[in-house]
Tab-separated table of C-alpha atoms in Angstrom:
chain	number	residue	atom	x	y	z
L	110	UNK	CA	-19.426	6.054	6.847
L	111	UNK	CA	-17.460	2.806	7.146
L	112	UNK	CA	-17.233	2.919	10.925
L	113	UNK	CA	-20.604	2.260	12.500
L	114	UNK	CA	-19.884	4.402	15.543
L	115	UNK	CA	-17.189	6.358	17.326
L	116	UNK	CA	-15.918	3.210	19.046
L	117	UNK	CA	-14.231	2.218	15.777
L	118	UNK	CA	-11.657	5.017	15.906
L	119	UNK	CA	-8.883	2.815	14.469
L	120	UNK	CA	-10.992	2.059	11.397
L	121	UNK	CA	-11.866	5.752	11.070
L	122	UNK	CA	-8.215	6.740	11.216
L	123	UNK	CA	-7.033	4.047	8.794
L	124	UNK	CA	-9.805	4.681	6.264
L	125	UNK	CA	-9.286	8.451	6.422
L	126	UNK	CA	-5.544	8.025	5.891
L	127	UNK	CA	-6.232	5.568	3.038
L	128	UNK	CA	-8.584	8.063	1.421
L	129	UNK	CA	-5.968	10.804	1.752
L	130	UNK	CA	-3.283	8.583	0.200
L	131	UNK	CA	-5.590	7.493	-2.626
L	132	UNK	CA	-6.361	11.147	-3.380
L	133	UNK	CA	-2.597	11.718	-3.602
L	134	UNK	CA	-2.339	8.980	-6.262
L	135	UNK	CA	-1.402	5.926	-4.191
L	136	UNK	CA	-3.079	2.574	-4.823
L	137	UNK	CA	-3.035	1.417	-1.204
L	138	UNK	CA	-1.946	2.272	2.302
L	139	UNK	CA	0.898	0.241	3.761
L	140	UNK	CA	-0.074	-0.723	7.298
L	141	UNK	CA	3.526	0.067	8.273
L	142	UNK	CA	2.661	3.723	7.574
L	143	UNK	CA	0.091	3.755	10.382
L	144	UNK	CA	2.551	5.394	12.761
L	145	UNK	CA	2.524	8.848	14.358
L	146	UNK	CA	5.527	9.932	12.278
L	147	UNK	CA	3.681	9.230	9.030
L	148	UNK	CA	0.137	10.051	10.034
L	149	UNK	CA	0.932	13.452	11.465
L	150	UNK	CA	2.606	14.577	8.236
L	151	UNK	CA	-0.505	14.270	6.066
L	152	UNK	CA	-3.445	16.546	5.379
L	153	UNK	CA	-5.563	14.880	8.064
L	154	UNK	CA	-3.180	15.913	10.843
L	155	UNK	CA	-5.647	17.435	13.395
L	156	UNK	CA	-7.988	14.453	13.124
L	157	UNK	CA	-5.073	12.019	13.183
L	158	UNK	CA	-3.609	13.394	16.399
L	159	UNK	CA	-6.913	13.132	18.254
L	160	UNK	CA	-7.627	9.642	16.940
L	161	UNK	CA	-4.102	8.355	17.655
L	162	UNK	CA	-4.304	9.448	21.288
L	163	UNK	CA	-7.520	7.463	21.682
L	164	UNK	CA	-6.430	4.252	19.917
L	165	UNK	CA	-2.819	4.075	21.053
L	166	UNK	CA	0.207	2.516	19.423
L	167	UNK	CA	-0.350	-0.596	17.303
L	168	UNK	CA	1.997	-2.870	15.367
L	169	UNK	CA	1.366	-3.926	11.772
L	170	UNK	CA	-0.041	-7.225	13.014
L	171	UNK	CA	-2.295	-5.371	15.462
L	172	UNK	CA	-3.568	-3.125	12.679
L	173	UNK	CA	-4.285	-6.156	10.498
L	174	UNK	CA	-6.365	-7.753	13.281
L	175	UNK	CA	-8.075	-4.500	14.275
L	176	UNK	CA	-9.148	-3.834	10.704
L	177	UNK	CA	-10.298	-7.367	9.888
L	178	UNK	CA	-12.656	-7.324	12.895
L	179	UNK	CA	-14.695	-4.653	11.132
L	180	UNK	CA	-17.482	-5.643	8.771
L	181	UNK	CA	-16.185	-2.958	6.377
L	182	UNK	CA	-12.835	-4.751	5.843
L	183	UNK	CA	-12.232	-8.059	4.076
L	184	UNK	CA	-9.211	-10.191	3.313
L	185	UNK	CA	-10.306	-9.949	-0.374
L	186	UNK	CA	-12.610	-12.970	-0.088
L	187	UNK	CA	-15.650	-10.664	-0.002
L	188	UNK	CA	-16.277	-7.612	-2.183
L	189	UNK	CA	-16.726	-5.026	0.568
L	190	UNK	CA	-15.431	-1.415	0.741
L	191	UNK	CA	-11.962	-2.060	2.201
L	192	UNK	CA	-9.543	-4.892	1.456
L	193	UNK	CA	-6.659	-5.825	3.747
L	194	UNK	CA	-4.090	-7.835	1.816
L	195	UNK	CA	-0.363	-8.425	2.247
L	196	UNK	CA	-0.083	-5.780	5.003
L	197	UNK	CA	-1.768	-3.181	2.804
L	198	UNK	CA	-5.187	-1.562	2.998
L	199	UNK	CA	-7.021	-0.904	-0.273
L	200	UNK	CA	-10.247	0.615	-1.372
L	201	UNK	CA	-11.997	-2.368	-2.949
L	202	UNK	CA	-12.072	-0.897	-6.459
L	203	UNK	CA	-8.378	0.067	-6.296
L	204	UNK	CA	-7.449	-3.523	-5.404
L	205	UNK	CA	-9.463	-4.707	-8.397
L	206	UNK	CA	-7.692	-2.196	-10.691
L	207	UNK	CA	-4.289	-3.264	-9.360
L	208	UNK	CA	-5.102	-6.901	-10.173
L	209	UNK	CA	-6.205	-5.969	-13.713
L	210	UNK	CA	-2.946	-4.094	-14.334
L	211	UNK	CA	-0.836	-6.928	-12.864
L	212	UNK	CA	-2.599	-9.513	-15.051
L	213	UNK	CA	-2.003	-7.341	-18.121
L	214	UNK	CA	1.736	-7.058	-17.486
L	215	UNK	CA	2.081	-10.745	-16.614
L	216	UNK	CA	0.323	-11.628	-19.860
L	217	UNK	CA	2.517	-9.511	-22.176
L	218	UNK	CA	5.792	-9.985	-20.332
L	219	UNK	CA	8.490	-11.143	-22.732
L	220	UNK	CA	11.114	-13.647	-21.600
L	221	UNK	CA	14.400	-12.065	-20.575
L	222	UNK	CA	17.428	-12.883	-22.717
L	223	UNK	CA	19.955	-14.454	-20.380
L	224	UNK	CA	22.850	-14.271	-22.835
L	225	UNK	CA	25.491	-12.840	-20.494
L	226	UNK	CA	27.998	-12.163	-23.286
L	227	UNK	CA	25.405	-10.122	-25.176
L	228	UNK	CA	24.421	-8.172	-22.067
L	229	UNK	CA	28.092	-7.485	-21.252
L	230	UNK	CA	28.716	-6.238	-24.803
L	231	UNK	CA	25.764	-3.823	-24.650
L	232	UNK	CA	26.756	-2.498	-21.224
L	233	UNK	CA	30.396	-2.115	-22.285
L	234	UNK	CA	29.268	-0.186	-25.356
L	235	UNK	CA	27.146	2.297	-23.364
L	236	UNK	CA	29.401	2.431	-20.290
L	237	UNK	CA	32.948	1.895	-21.685
L	238	UNK	CA	34.867	3.180	-18.647
L	239	UNK	CA	32.723	1.593	-15.953
L	240	UNK	CA	34.359	-1.442	-14.359
L	241	UNK	CA	31.081	-2.420	-12.663
L	242	UNK	CA	29.542	-3.393	-15.999
L	243	UNK	CA	31.876	-6.294	-16.650
């Protein structure tokens, strides 16, 4: 549905792989995973092999450019179905959820105690025979 026609095989492959990864519980698809070794080991294998032969080998930078040419992919400046950010491809709503979770943890994060003597004492207590703790 995201690719307007069969000429957008790279977008079809990337969005299908993203959908497969999201179904498996992943938040995004690393563009570095758009390789034959990774693609051919997922549930979409028959489709992936045919699509890969037609689109050829692309680097992460190539994938970034290929995807951003599509009207279905944004750099997160527009709320459209797919977001390409930091060499990752997201479903738009998953990117939004990730940002909500990150804001939550940044908000409640407590400062880390940098008292090295205290940290050494705790580690020595729990790992008394481990020389790496001191």
